[in-house]
Amino acid sequence: MNFIYSTTVLDASKVDDFKNLSYHQLTSGFLLINDPSRIFEDRETFSVIDGYLHDEDVKDSYESSLKASQSAYHFWPLPENITGSFSGFTIHHEQSEIAIFTDLTNVYPLYYFQKEENFAISNNLILLGRLFQIENDPAGIMQRAIGPNFENIGSRTILKNCKAILPGEKIVFQNPSGIITNKEYDDTLYQEIGSVSRSEKDINRYWNQYKKEVSLCTQISENVNIALSGGMDSRIALGAIQNKKIHAYTFGNPKNYESKVAGKLAKIKGARYSCFQDLELFFPQKRVLQNFVKETESVKLNSWLEILTNVTQASKEPLLLGELCEGLPARNIKIFNSEAFRKKSFFSHYIRKENFPLTPATDENFQQWKKIKQQKLLGWFDDNWFKKLRYSEYKQEIFEATKKDIEEIFTRIENHHLPYLELFDELFSWYTFTRKELSKQVLICNEHFYAFSPGMSTKLLRLTSYIHPNDRLYYRFANQLFKNTPELKKLGQIPTSQFPGIPLSTPDFLKIPWWGIRSKIDDLLTKKLMSSKSKTGRAKFFKGMNWADIYFQPEVSDNMQDYYSKNALTDEYAETFQNLVEKRKDMKAWPFANMDIMSGVQLNLQLNLISEKLDPTPILKNRK
């Protein structure tokens, strides 16, 4: 779903290459939107919601979202009867105010632009940049162009005077001037961490809320789609679907082990199952990428294109995804999930189930953690990249701007007064990697479907954070959830892709050694493949995605040239990734997933689409 609201007239002809945008003149502004069903209004307020936002006490779906959006205007944090995974805005007519707001991790992006008499809100930077001819922001482009995640930090965007709303943030503006009158934040994560228990009551509370979230976000349709993998998070979402016709989708070769696992899970639930593979879509024709970049701004993991280019629907239906932030198994509590710690603590934490040595948080260790984290992030900003992007003259400005952006995230974390040092890493990951990287899985699907991750809703993510870290780590709570929940028991009898051949319900002391053995075998196969430079060699013990295959597709090199045929960055930058493709193609560098390469491609295409419309030339067939 794409929209832009402005207090000044919008020239729709500048963005007529976007699909289905309709023009709405409001009492206090102008709106372009391609899905008017996301508008909720009465005499008091006018709201647009991306994602889902509901009042649990109201049965009617439209009224539920309307009341919830009004609650977001009046109250922050949201009261207990309001939940959802969302971003949006509410105009209050009588108060001449407009409030923008987002959920705890900001899964759905929202941007605001204010300069002189221009004030606008949108969920699409291309719409904003093109309609208002906004200048590029060097610091924002630098952040997007390099690792570790190729994403902006804090409220920074690639456009000047254009900011992104922060996780859990609510901002109130005067309407129509765009002057900020108030900012509030939802700092409720981790505020009610319980004792170490994993009691049946805790498990039932979590599961009942999960089912309620699924019911709320799917109530608009009798049909529910789900992106199904062989992992734990998506089978939890699958188990929570009730009284719906289900269609499960997986990308990759249908003969892959993970695809077969997904098929078995779908069969247990009585769902239709479709699996799609098209290796050419990992480096597709430029026009294919341009359309997805324009409509979703979320091209990165091109596996999703295998599904999205093959699915046609008469109307949009809900699509569920598993929890994005790996909060339930606490995978982002870094120190306890390291390979070294796992090996050292196998008997104490997997066999004897001892508690983890959590460190009480203090101002001193928080400041030290901040220092280390900032150094790691700024370490990516080396002279080589400044030269390649021809930003050497902006070096100091970019460093100082990025420090301020990092500090915005640090401040959001500090305001939670976390009880344990180890939770700093987890919340930082949610506010950066989940927010900017993993959310793309929802966003790229959000044009073809109404894409939701119920596990990221405000109430469910709060509940997740309230579970003691000792219970979440190493899947302790999740294992009990599958063991004690009737809807999940059968799904737990199917192996995961992480532990092939062993049911999910198998005790950890059996699963973990097998995981280690399988990983070692996969490493050996990869080294053998690299040394032989074979195009047909095996990369995994159990058949799975061999990333080498995508670089052997006939159009890869030509398409990489096409992506930068109009270069909004620099030749040196483009050549870096074009050369990397050739190295992986020649097996001189291990052919990892091409998400690093696609990050630069998306940035370049996005900048091009901001500067000019996509011409109506049809997609050409592959060159022979």
Coordinates of C-alpha atoms in Angstrom, one line a residue:
M1 CA 0.0 0.0 0.0
N2 CA 1.3 3.4 -1.0
F3 CA 0.1 6.8 0.1
I4 CA 1.2 10.4 0.4
Y5 CA -0.6 13.2 2.3
S6 CA 0.2 16.8 1.8
T7 CA -1.1 20.2 3.0
T8 CA -0.3 21.6 -0.5
V9 CA -1.8 20.5 -3.8
L10 CA -0.2 17.3 -5.2
D11 CA 0.5 17.0 -8.9
A12 CA -0.7 13.4 -9.6
S13 CA 0.7 13.5 -13.2
K14 CA 4.2 13.3 -11.7
V15 CA 3.5 9.9 -10.2
D16 CA 1.1 8.3 -12.6
D17 CA 3.5 5.4 -13.1
F18 CA 2.3 4.2 -9.7
K19 CA -0.5 1.7 -9.8
N20 CA -4.1 2.7 -8.9
L21 CA -3.3 5.9 -7.0
S22 CA -6.6 7.8 -6.3
Y23 CA -6.8 11.5 -5.5
H24 CA -8.7 12.7 -2.4
Q25 CA -9.2 16.3 -1.5
L26 CA -9.6 16.6 2.3
T27 CA -10.7 19.5 4.4
S28 CA -7.1 20.2 5.5
G29 CA -5.0 18.7 2.7
F30 CA -4.6 16.3 -0.2
L31 CA -4.1 12.6 -0.4
L32 CA -2.9 10.1 -3.0
I33 CA -3.5 6.5 -2.0
N34 CA -3.7 3.2 -4.0
D35 CA -5.8 1.4 -1.4
P36 CA -8.7 3.5 -0.1
S37 CA -9.9 0.6 2.1
R38 CA -7.1 1.7 4.5
I39 CA -8.9 5.0 5.2
F40 CA -10.9 5.2 8.4
E41 CA -13.0 8.3 9.1
D42 CA -15.9 9.9 10.9
R43 CA -16.8 13.5 11.7
E44 CA -14.1 13.7 14.3
T45 CA -11.1 12.2 12.6
F46 CA -9.5 11.0 9.3
S47 CA -7.0 8.2 9.5
V48 CA -4.8 6.1 7.1
I49 CA -3.3 2.8 8.5
D50 CA -0.7 0.7 7.0
G51 CA -0.7 -2.8 8.5
Y52 CA -3.4 -3.5 11.0
L53 CA -4.6 -1.7 14.1
H54 CA -7.6 -2.8 16.1
D55 CA -9.6 -2.2 19.3
E56 CA -10.2 -5.7 20.7
D57 CA -13.5 -4.5 22.3
V58 CA -15.1 -3.7 19.0
K59 CA -16.3 -6.5 16.7
D60 CA -16.8 -4.7 13.4
S61 CA -13.5 -4.6 11.6
Y62 CA -13.9 -1.0 10.2
E63 CA -15.1 0.4 13.5
S64 CA -12.4 -1.4 15.3
S65 CA -9.7 0.2 13.2
L66 CA -11.4 3.6 13.4
K67 CA -11.6 3.5 17.3
A68 CA -8.0 2.2 17.5
S69 CA -6.7 5.0 15.3
Q70 CA -8.5 7.6 17.4
S71 CA -7.0 6.0 20.5
A72 CA -3.6 6.4 18.9
Y73 CA -4.3 10.1 18.6
H74 CA -5.6 10.5 22.1
F75 CA -3.4 8.1 24.1
W76 CA 0.3 7.0 23.9
P77 CA 1.3 4.3 24.7
L78 CA -1.8 2.6 23.5
P79 CA -4.2 1.3 26.0
E80 CA -4.5 -2.5 26.7
N81 CA -7.5 -3.0 24.4
I82 CA -5.6 -1.8 21.3
T83 CA -3.2 -3.9 19.4
G84 CA -1.7 -4.3 15.9
S85 CA 1.4 -4.0 13.8
F86 CA 1.1 -0.7 12.0
S87 CA 2.1 2.8 11.0
G88 CA -0.3 5.5 10.2
F89 CA -1.7 9.0 10.8
T90 CA -4.8 10.6 12.2
I91 CA -6.1 14.0 11.5
H92 CA -8.2 15.6 14.2
H93 CA -10.4 18.2 12.5
E94 CA -11.5 20.2 15.5
Q95 CA -8.0 20.4 17.0
S96 CA -6.3 21.2 13.6
E97 CA -3.7 18.6 14.5
I98 CA -2.3 15.5 12.8
A99 CA -0.6 12.7 14.7
I100 CA 1.7 10.1 13.1
F101 CA 2.5 6.9 15.0
T102 CA 4.0 3.4 14.6
D103 CA 4.3 0.1 16.5
L104 CA 7.1 -1.0 18.8
T105 CA 9.6 -1.8 16.1
N106 CA 8.3 0.2 13.1
V107 CA 7.7 -2.7 10.7
Y108 CA 5.9 -0.4 8.3
P109 CA 7.9 2.7 7.4
L110 CA 6.5 6.2 7.7
Y111 CA 8.2 9.4 6.6
Y112 CA 7.5 13.1 7.2
F113 CA 8.9 16.0 5.2
Q114 CA 8.8 19.7 6.3
K115 CA 10.4 22.6 4.4
E116 CA 9.0 26.1 4.2
E117 CA 5.3 25.8 3.3
N118 CA 5.6 22.2 2.3
F119 CA 4.5 19.5 4.8
A120 CA 3.9 15.9 3.8
I121 CA 3.6 12.4 5.2
S122 CA 4.2 9.2 3.2
N123 CA 5.2 5.6 3.4
N124 CA 7.1 5.8 0.1
L125 CA 10.3 7.9 -0.4
I126 CA 10.0 7.8 -4.2
L127 CA 6.6 9.5 -4.0
L128 CA 7.9 12.1 -1.6
G129 CA 11.1 12.8 -3.4
R130 CA 9.6 13.1 -6.8
L131 CA 6.6 15.2 -5.9
F132 CA 8.6 17.7 -3.9
Q133 CA 11.9 17.4 -5.8
I134 CA 13.8 16.8 -2.5
E135 CA 17.6 16.9 -2.5
N136 CA 19.6 13.8 -1.7
D137 CA 21.1 13.5 1.7
P138 CA 24.8 12.4 1.5
A139 CA 24.9 10.8 5.0
G140 CA 21.7 8.9 4.2
I141 CA 23.0 7.6 0.9
M142 CA 26.4 6.6 2.5
Q143 CA 24.6 4.6 5.2
R144 CA 22.5 2.8 2.6
A145 CA 25.4 2.2 0.3
I146 CA 27.7 0.3 2.7
G147 CA 27.5 -2.5 5.3
P148 CA 26.9 -4.0 7.6
N149 CA 23.2 -3.9 6.7
F150 CA 23.1 -1.3 3.9
E151 CA 20.3 0.5 5.8
N152 CA 19.7 4.0 7.3
I153 CA 20.0 4.4 11.0
G154 CA 17.6 6.2 13.3
S155 CA 15.4 8.8 11.6
R156 CA 17.8 9.3 8.7
T157 CA 16.6 8.8 5.1
I158 CA 18.3 9.3 1.7
L159 CA 16.4 12.7 1.3
K160 CA 17.1 16.0 3.0
N161 CA 14.5 17.4 5.5
C162 CA 12.8 14.0 5.3
K163 CA 12.8 11.9 8.4
A164 CA 11.6 8.4 9.3
I165 CA 9.5 7.8 12.3
L166 CA 11.3 5.9 15.1
P167 CA 10.2 2.7 16.7
G168 CA 7.3 3.3 19.1
E169 CA 7.2 7.0 18.3
K170 CA 4.2 9.3 18.1
I171 CA 4.6 12.8 16.7
V172 CA 1.9 15.5 16.8
F173 CA 2.0 18.3 14.2
Q174 CA 0.0 21.5 13.8
N175 CA -2.1 21.1 10.6
P176 CA -1.5 22.5 8.1
S177 CA 1.8 24.2 9.2
G178 CA 3.6 21.0 10.0
I179 CA 5.1 22.4 13.2
I180 CA 5.9 19.7 15.7
T181 CA 4.0 20.3 19.0
N182 CA 4.7 17.0 20.8
K183 CA 6.6 13.7 20.7
E184 CA 5.8 10.7 22.8
Y185 CA 7.3 7.2 22.9
D186 CA 6.1 3.7 23.8
D187 CA 8.8 2.3 26.1
T188 CA 6.7 -0.6 27.4
L189 CA 9.0 -3.4 26.1
Y190 CA 10.6 -5.4 29.0
Q191 CA 8.8 -3.5 31.7
E192 CA 7.1 -6.5 33.3
I193 CA 9.7 -9.2 33.0
G194 CA 8.5 -12.1 35.1
S195 CA 10.3 -14.7 37.2
V196 CA 11.8 -17.8 35.6
S197 CA 8.9 -20.1 35.3
R198 CA 7.5 -21.2 31.8
S199 CA 4.2 -22.0 33.6
E200 CA 1.2 -23.3 31.8
K201 CA -0.5 -20.0 32.6
D202 CA 2.2 -18.0 30.8
I203 CA 2.1 -20.3 27.8
N204 CA -1.7 -20.1 27.5
R205 CA -1.5 -16.3 27.8
Y206 CA 1.0 -16.1 25.0
W207 CA -0.9 -18.5 22.7
N208 CA -4.3 -17.0 23.3
Q209 CA -2.9 -13.6 22.3
Y210 CA -1.2 -15.0 19.2
K211 CA -4.5 -16.5 18.1
K212 CA -6.3 -13.3 18.8
E213 CA -3.8 -11.3 16.7
V214 CA -4.2 -13.7 13.8
S215 CA -8.0 -13.5 14.1
L216 CA -7.9 -9.7 14.1
C217 CA -5.6 -9.3 11.0
T218 CA -7.4 -11.9 9.0
Q219 CA -11.0 -11.1 9.7
I220 CA -11.4 -9.2 6.4
S221 CA -11.2 -12.4 4.4
E222 CA -12.3 -16.1 4.4
N223 CA -9.0 -16.9 2.8
V224 CA -5.6 -16.7 4.5
N225 CA -2.3 -17.1 2.9
I226 CA 0.9 -17.9 4.7
A227 CA 4.6 -17.7 3.9
L228 CA 5.7 -21.1 5.2
S229 CA 9.3 -22.2 5.8
G230 CA 10.7 -25.2 7.6
G231 CA 11.3 -23.1 10.7
M232 CA 9.5 -22.7 14.0
D233 CA 8.2 -19.1 13.7
S234 CA 6.0 -19.7 10.6
R235 CA 4.6 -23.0 11.9
I236 CA 3.4 -21.1 15.1
A237 CA 1.6 -18.7 12.7
L238 CA 0.2 -21.6 10.8
G239 CA -1.1 -23.3 14.0
A240 CA -2.9 -20.1 15.1
I241 CA -5.1 -19.9 12.0
Q242 CA -8.6 -20.9 12.8
N243 CA -11.7 -21.6 10.5
K244 CA -10.1 -20.2 7.3
K245 CA -9.2 -21.5 3.9
I246 CA -5.4 -21.6 3.9
H247 CA -2.9 -21.4 1.0
A248 CA 0.7 -21.9 2.0
Y249 CA 3.6 -20.6 -0.1
T250 CA 7.3 -21.4 -0.2
F251 CA 10.1 -20.3 -2.5
G252 CA 12.8 -22.5 -3.8
N253 CA 13.1 -25.9 -5.4
P254 CA 10.2 -28.2 -4.5
K255 CA 12.7 -31.0 -4.0
N256 CA 14.7 -29.0 -1.4
Y257 CA 14.5 -30.5 2.1
E258 CA 13.0 -27.3 3.5
S259 CA 10.3 -27.2 0.8
K260 CA 9.3 -30.7 1.6
V261 CA 9.1 -29.9 5.3
A262 CA 6.8 -26.9 4.5
G263 CA 4.6 -29.2 2.3
K264 CA 4.2 -31.6 5.2
L265 CA 3.2 -28.8 7.6
A266 CA 0.6 -27.5 5.1
K267 CA -0.8 -31.0 4.7
I268 CA -1.3 -31.4 8.4
K269 CA -3.2 -28.1 8.5
G270 CA -5.3 -29.1 5.4
A271 CA -3.8 -26.1 3.5
R272 CA -3.2 -25.8 -0.3
Y273 CA 0.5 -25.7 -0.9
S274 CA 2.5 -24.0 -3.7
C275 CA 6.3 -23.8 -4.1
F276 CA 7.9 -21.7 -6.8
Q277 CA 11.5 -21.6 -8.1
D278 CA 13.0 -19.3 -10.7
L279 CA 16.7 -18.7 -10.4
E280 CA 16.7 -15.9 -13.0
L281 CA 14.7 -13.7 -10.5
F282 CA 17.8 -13.4 -8.3
F283 CA 19.2 -11.1 -11.0
P284 CA 16.1 -10.3 -13.0
Q285 CA 15.6 -8.0 -15.8
K286 CA 15.9 -4.4 -14.8
R287 CA 12.3 -3.6 -15.4
V288 CA 11.1 -6.3 -13.0
L289 CA 13.3 -4.8 -10.3
Q290 CA 12.2 -1.3 -11.1
N291 CA 8.6 -2.1 -10.6
F292 CA 9.2 -3.9 -7.3
V293 CA 11.4 -1.0 -6.1
K294 CA 8.9 1.6 -7.1
E295 CA 5.9 -0.1 -5.4
T296 CA 7.6 -1.6 -2.3
E297 CA 11.1 -0.1 -1.9
S298 CA 12.0 -3.5 -0.3
V299 CA 14.0 -5.4 -2.9
K300 CA 16.8 -7.3 -1.2
L301 CA 16.0 -11.0 -0.7
N302 CA 14.9 -11.9 -4.2
S303 CA 13.6 -15.3 -3.2
W304 CA 10.3 -13.5 -2.5
L305 CA 10.0 -12.6 -6.2
E306 CA 9.7 -16.4 -6.9
I307 CA 6.3 -16.3 -5.1
L308 CA 5.2 -12.8 -6.0
T309 CA 5.7 -13.1 -9.8
N310 CA 3.7 -16.3 -9.8
V311 CA 0.7 -15.4 -7.7
T312 CA -2.4 -13.7 -9.2
Q313 CA -5.5 -12.8 -7.2
A314 CA -8.8 -11.1 -8.0
S315 CA -8.4 -9.1 -4.8
K316 CA -5.9 -8.7 -2.0
E317 CA -6.0 -11.2 0.8
P318 CA -4.1 -11.5 4.1
L319 CA -0.6 -13.1 4.0
L320 CA 0.9 -14.1 7.4
L321 CA 4.6 -14.3 8.1
G322 CA 6.3 -15.6 11.2
E323 CA 7.8 -13.4 13.9
L324 CA 10.5 -11.3 12.4
C325 CA 12.8 -10.4 15.3
E326 CA 13.4 -13.9 16.7
G327 CA 12.3 -12.6 20.1
L328 CA 10.7 -15.8 21.3
P329 CA 14.0 -17.8 21.2
A330 CA 16.0 -14.7 22.1
R331 CA 18.4 -15.3 19.2
N332 CA 19.6 -11.6 19.3
I333 CA 20.9 -11.9 22.8
K334 CA 24.3 -12.2 21.1
I335 CA 26.7 -13.5 23.8
F336 CA 24.6 -16.6 24.7
N337 CA 24.0 -17.5 21.1
S338 CA 27.6 -17.4 20.0
E339 CA 29.1 -20.7 18.9
A340 CA 31.8 -20.5 21.5
F341 CA 29.3 -20.1 24.4
R342 CA 27.1 -22.9 23.1
K343 CA 30.0 -25.3 23.0
K344 CA 31.2 -24.3 26.4
S345 CA 27.8 -24.5 28.0
F346 CA 26.3 -27.5 26.3
F347 CA 25.9 -29.6 29.5
S348 CA 25.1 -26.8 31.8
H349 CA 22.4 -25.1 29.6
Y350 CA 21.1 -27.7 27.2
I351 CA 21.3 -30.7 29.6
R352 CA 21.0 -29.4 33.1
K353 CA 18.9 -26.3 32.0
E354 CA 20.8 -24.0 34.3
N355 CA 20.0 -20.3 34.3
F356 CA 22.2 -18.0 32.2
P357 CA 24.6 -15.6 33.9
L358 CA 22.8 -12.4 33.1
T359 CA 24.6 -9.2 34.0
P360 CA 22.7 -6.4 35.9
A361 CA 22.6 -3.3 33.7
T362 CA 24.3 -0.2 35.0
D363 CA 25.0 3.2 33.6
E364 CA 28.7 2.3 33.4
N365 CA 28.3 -0.9 31.3
F366 CA 25.6 0.8 29.2
Q367 CA 28.1 3.6 28.3
Q368 CA 30.8 1.0 27.5
W369 CA 28.3 -1.0 25.4
K370 CA 27.4 2.1 23.4
K371 CA 31.1 3.0 22.8
I372 CA 31.8 -0.5 21.4
K373 CA 28.6 -0.6 19.3
Q374 CA 29.3 2.8 17.8
Q375 CA 32.9 1.9 17.0
K376 CA 31.7 -1.2 15.1
L377 CA 29.2 0.7 13.1
L378 CA 31.5 3.6 12.2
G379 CA 34.2 1.1 11.3
W380 CA 32.4 0.4 8.0
F381 CA 32.8 4.1 7.0
D382 CA 36.4 3.7 5.7
D383 CA 38.2 6.0 3.3
N384 CA 37.8 3.4 0.5
W385 CA 34.0 3.8 0.4
F386 CA 34.2 7.6 0.7
K387 CA 36.5 7.7 -2.4
K388 CA 34.3 5.2 -4.3
L389 CA 31.2 7.3 -3.6
R390 CA 33.1 10.6 -4.1
Y391 CA 32.0 11.8 -0.7
S392 CA 35.5 12.5 0.7
E393 CA 34.6 16.2 1.1
Y394 CA 31.6 15.2 3.2
K395 CA 33.5 12.8 5.4
Q396 CA 33.3 14.7 8.7
E397 CA 29.8 15.8 8.1
I398 CA 28.7 12.2 7.4
F399 CA 30.5 10.9 10.5
E400 CA 28.9 13.5 12.8
A401 CA 25.4 13.0 11.2
T402 CA 25.7 9.2 11.6
K403 CA 26.8 9.5 15.3
K404 CA 23.6 11.5 15.9
D405 CA 21.6 8.9 14.1
I406 CA 23.1 6.1 16.2
E407 CA 22.5 8.1 19.4
E408 CA 18.7 8.3 18.5
I409 CA 18.6 4.5 18.8
F410 CA 20.7 4.5 22.0
T411 CA 18.3 7.0 23.5
R412 CA 15.3 4.8 22.6
I413 CA 17.1 1.9 24.3
E414 CA 18.1 3.9 27.4
N415 CA 14.6 5.0 28.0
H416 CA 13.5 1.4 28.6
H417 CA 15.8 1.1 31.7
L418 CA 16.6 -2.5 30.8
P419 CA 17.4 -4.8 33.7
Y420 CA 20.2 -6.8 32.0
L421 CA 23.2 -5.8 29.9
E422 CA 22.6 -8.6 27.5
L423 CA 19.2 -7.1 26.5
F424 CA 20.9 -4.0 25.0
D425 CA 22.0 -6.1 22.0
E426 CA 18.6 -7.6 21.5
L427 CA 16.7 -4.3 21.5
F428 CA 19.3 -2.7 19.3
S429 CA 18.8 -5.5 16.8
W430 CA 15.0 -5.0 16.9
Y431 CA 15.4 -1.2 16.3
T432 CA 17.9 -1.6 13.4
F433 CA 18.1 -5.0 11.7
T434 CA 14.5 -6.1 12.3
R435 CA 13.1 -2.6 11.6
K436 CA 15.0 -2.0 8.4
E437 CA 16.1 -5.4 7.1
L438 CA 13.7 -8.2 8.2
S439 CA 10.6 -5.9 7.7
K440 CA 11.3 -6.0 4.0
Q441 CA 9.8 -9.5 4.0
V442 CA 6.5 -8.0 5.0
L443 CA 6.8 -4.9 2.8
I444 CA 7.7 -6.6 -0.5
C445 CA 4.6 -8.7 -0.1
N446 CA 2.4 -5.8 0.9
E447 CA 1.3 -4.8 -2.6
H448 CA 0.2 -8.3 -3.7
F449 CA -1.3 -9.2 -0.3
Y450 CA -2.2 -7.6 3.0
A451 CA 1.0 -8.8 4.7
F452 CA 1.2 -9.1 8.4
S453 CA 3.5 -10.6 11.1
P454 CA 1.3 -11.2 14.1
G455 CA 4.3 -11.9 16.3
M456 CA 5.3 -8.2 15.8
S457 CA 2.1 -6.7 17.1
T458 CA 2.3 -4.4 20.1
K459 CA 0.6 -6.7 22.6
L460 CA 2.4 -9.9 21.5
L461 CA 5.8 -8.4 21.3
R462 CA 5.3 -6.9 24.8
L463 CA 4.3 -10.3 26.0
T464 CA 7.4 -11.8 24.4
S465 CA 9.7 -9.3 26.1
Y466 CA 8.0 -9.9 29.4
I467 CA 9.1 -13.6 29.3
H468 CA 12.3 -13.9 31.3
P469 CA 15.4 -14.2 29.1
N470 CA 16.3 -17.5 30.8
D471 CA 13.0 -18.9 29.6
R472 CA 13.3 -17.6 26.0
L473 CA 16.9 -18.5 25.3
Y474 CA 17.6 -21.8 23.6
Y475 CA 14.0 -22.2 22.6
R476 CA 13.0 -23.2 26.2
F477 CA 9.6 -21.3 26.1
A478 CA 9.0 -22.2 22.5
N479 CA 9.6 -25.9 23.1
Q480 CA 7.1 -25.8 26.0
L481 CA 4.7 -23.9 23.7
F482 CA 4.7 -26.8 21.2
K483 CA 4.6 -29.4 23.9
N484 CA 1.6 -28.0 25.7
T485 CA -0.5 -26.5 22.8
P486 CA -2.9 -28.9 21.1
E487 CA -2.9 -26.9 17.8
L488 CA 0.9 -27.1 17.6
K489 CA 1.6 -30.6 18.8
K490 CA 1.3 -32.3 15.4
L491 CA 3.3 -29.5 13.7
G492 CA 6.0 -30.2 16.3
Q493 CA 6.4 -33.7 15.1
I494 CA 7.8 -32.5 11.8
P495 CA 11.5 -31.7 11.7
T496 CA 12.8 -28.2 11.1
S497 CA 15.3 -27.2 8.4
Q498 CA 17.8 -26.4 11.2
F499 CA 17.7 -30.0 12.5
P500 CA 16.9 -32.2 9.4
G501 CA 15.5 -35.6 10.0
I502 CA 14.8 -35.0 13.7
P503 CA 11.3 -33.9 14.9
L504 CA 11.0 -30.4 16.4
S505 CA 9.8 -32.0 19.7
T506 CA 13.0 -34.0 20.1
P507 CA 15.0 -33.1 23.3
D508 CA 17.8 -30.6 22.8
F509 CA 20.5 -32.9 24.0
L510 CA 19.8 -35.0 20.8
K511 CA 19.1 -32.1 18.4
I512 CA 22.1 -29.9 19.1
P513 CA 24.8 -32.5 18.5
W514 CA 23.1 -33.4 15.2
W515 CA 22.9 -29.7 14.3
G516 CA 26.7 -29.4 14.9
I517 CA 27.5 -32.5 12.8
R518 CA 25.3 -31.4 9.9
S519 CA 26.9 -27.9 10.0
K520 CA 30.3 -29.4 9.8
I521 CA 29.3 -31.6 6.9
D522 CA 27.8 -28.5 5.1
D523 CA 31.1 -26.6 5.7
L524 CA 33.2 -29.4 4.2
L525 CA 30.9 -29.7 1.2
T526 CA 31.1 -25.9 0.6
K527 CA 35.0 -26.0 0.7
K528 CA 35.0 -29.0 -1.7
L529 CA 32.7 -27.1 -4.0
M530 CA 34.9 -24.0 -3.9
S531 CA 38.1 -26.0 -4.6
S532 CA 36.6 -27.9 -7.5
K533 CA 34.8 -24.8 -8.9
S534 CA 32.1 -27.2 -9.9
K535 CA 28.8 -25.8 -11.2
T536 CA 27.0 -29.0 -10.3
G537 CA 28.6 -29.9 -7.0
R538 CA 26.6 -30.3 -3.7
A539 CA 26.8 -27.5 -1.1
K540 CA 24.6 -29.1 1.6
F541 CA 24.2 -32.6 3.1
F542 CA 20.4 -32.2 2.8
K543 CA 19.3 -30.8 -0.6
G544 CA 18.8 -27.1 -0.2
M545 CA 19.4 -23.7 -1.8
N546 CA 22.8 -23.6 -3.5
W547 CA 23.6 -19.9 -3.9
A548 CA 26.3 -20.7 -6.4
D549 CA 23.5 -21.5 -8.9
I550 CA 22.2 -18.0 -9.1
Y551 CA 25.5 -16.7 -10.4
F552 CA 25.6 -19.2 -13.2
Q553 CA 22.4 -17.9 -14.8
P554 CA 23.1 -16.7 -18.4
E555 CA 21.8 -13.1 -17.9
V556 CA 23.6 -12.3 -14.6
S557 CA 26.4 -10.1 -16.0
D558 CA 24.3 -8.3 -18.6
N559 CA 21.6 -7.6 -16.1
M560 CA 24.1 -6.2 -13.6
Q561 CA 25.3 -3.8 -16.3
D562 CA 21.7 -2.8 -17.0
Y563 CA 21.0 -2.0 -13.3
Y564 CA 23.7 0.7 -13.4
S565 CA 23.1 1.9 -17.0
K566 CA 21.8 5.0 -15.5
N567 CA 24.0 5.5 -12.4
A568 CA 22.9 7.8 -9.6
L569 CA 25.9 6.7 -7.5
T570 CA 29.4 6.3 -9.1
D571 CA 31.1 4.1 -11.6
E572 CA 33.5 3.0 -8.9
Y573 CA 30.7 1.9 -6.7
A574 CA 28.9 0.0 -9.4
E575 CA 32.1 -1.7 -10.6
T576 CA 32.7 -3.0 -7.0
F577 CA 29.6 -5.1 -7.0
Q578 CA 29.8 -6.0 -10.7
N579 CA 33.3 -7.3 -10.0
L580 CA 32.0 -9.2 -7.0
V581 CA 29.4 -10.9 -9.1
E582 CA 32.2 -12.1 -11.5
K583 CA 34.3 -13.4 -8.6
R584 CA 31.4 -15.4 -7.2
K585 CA 30.6 -16.6 -10.7
D586 CA 34.2 -17.8 -11.1
M587 CA 34.0 -19.4 -7.6
K588 CA 36.9 -17.1 -6.4
A589 CA 34.7 -15.9 -3.6
W590 CA 32.1 -18.1 -1.9
P591 CA 28.8 -17.2 -3.6
F592 CA 26.8 -16.1 -0.6
A593 CA 23.2 -14.8 -1.0
N594 CA 23.3 -11.7 -3.3
M595 CA 21.5 -9.4 -0.8
D596 CA 24.7 -7.2 -0.5
I597 CA 24.7 -6.7 -4.2
M598 CA 20.9 -6.1 -4.4
S599 CA 21.2 -3.5 -1.7
G600 CA 23.3 -1.2 -3.9
V601 CA 21.1 -2.0 -6.9
Q602 CA 17.9 -1.0 -5.1
L603 CA 19.5 2.2 -3.9
N604 CA 20.5 3.2 -7.4
L605 CA 17.1 2.3 -8.9
Q606 CA 15.4 4.1 -6.1
L607 CA 17.4 7.3 -6.7
N608 CA 16.7 7.1 -10.4
L609 CA 12.9 6.6 -9.7
I610 CA 12.9 9.7 -7.5
S611 CA 14.4 11.8 -10.2
E612 CA 12.1 10.6 -13.0
K613 CA 9.1 8.5 -13.8
L614 CA 9.4 4.9 -15.0
D615 CA 8.8 4.9 -18.8
P616 CA 6.0 2.7 -20.1
T617 CA 8.3 0.5 -22.2
P618 CA 7.2 -3.1 -21.8
I619 CA 9.5 -5.7 -20.2
L620 CA 11.6 -7.3 -22.9
K621 CA 12.1 -11.0 -23.2
N622 CA 15.5 -12.4 -22.2
R623 CA 18.3 -11.9 -24.6
K624 CA 19.5 -15.0 -26.3

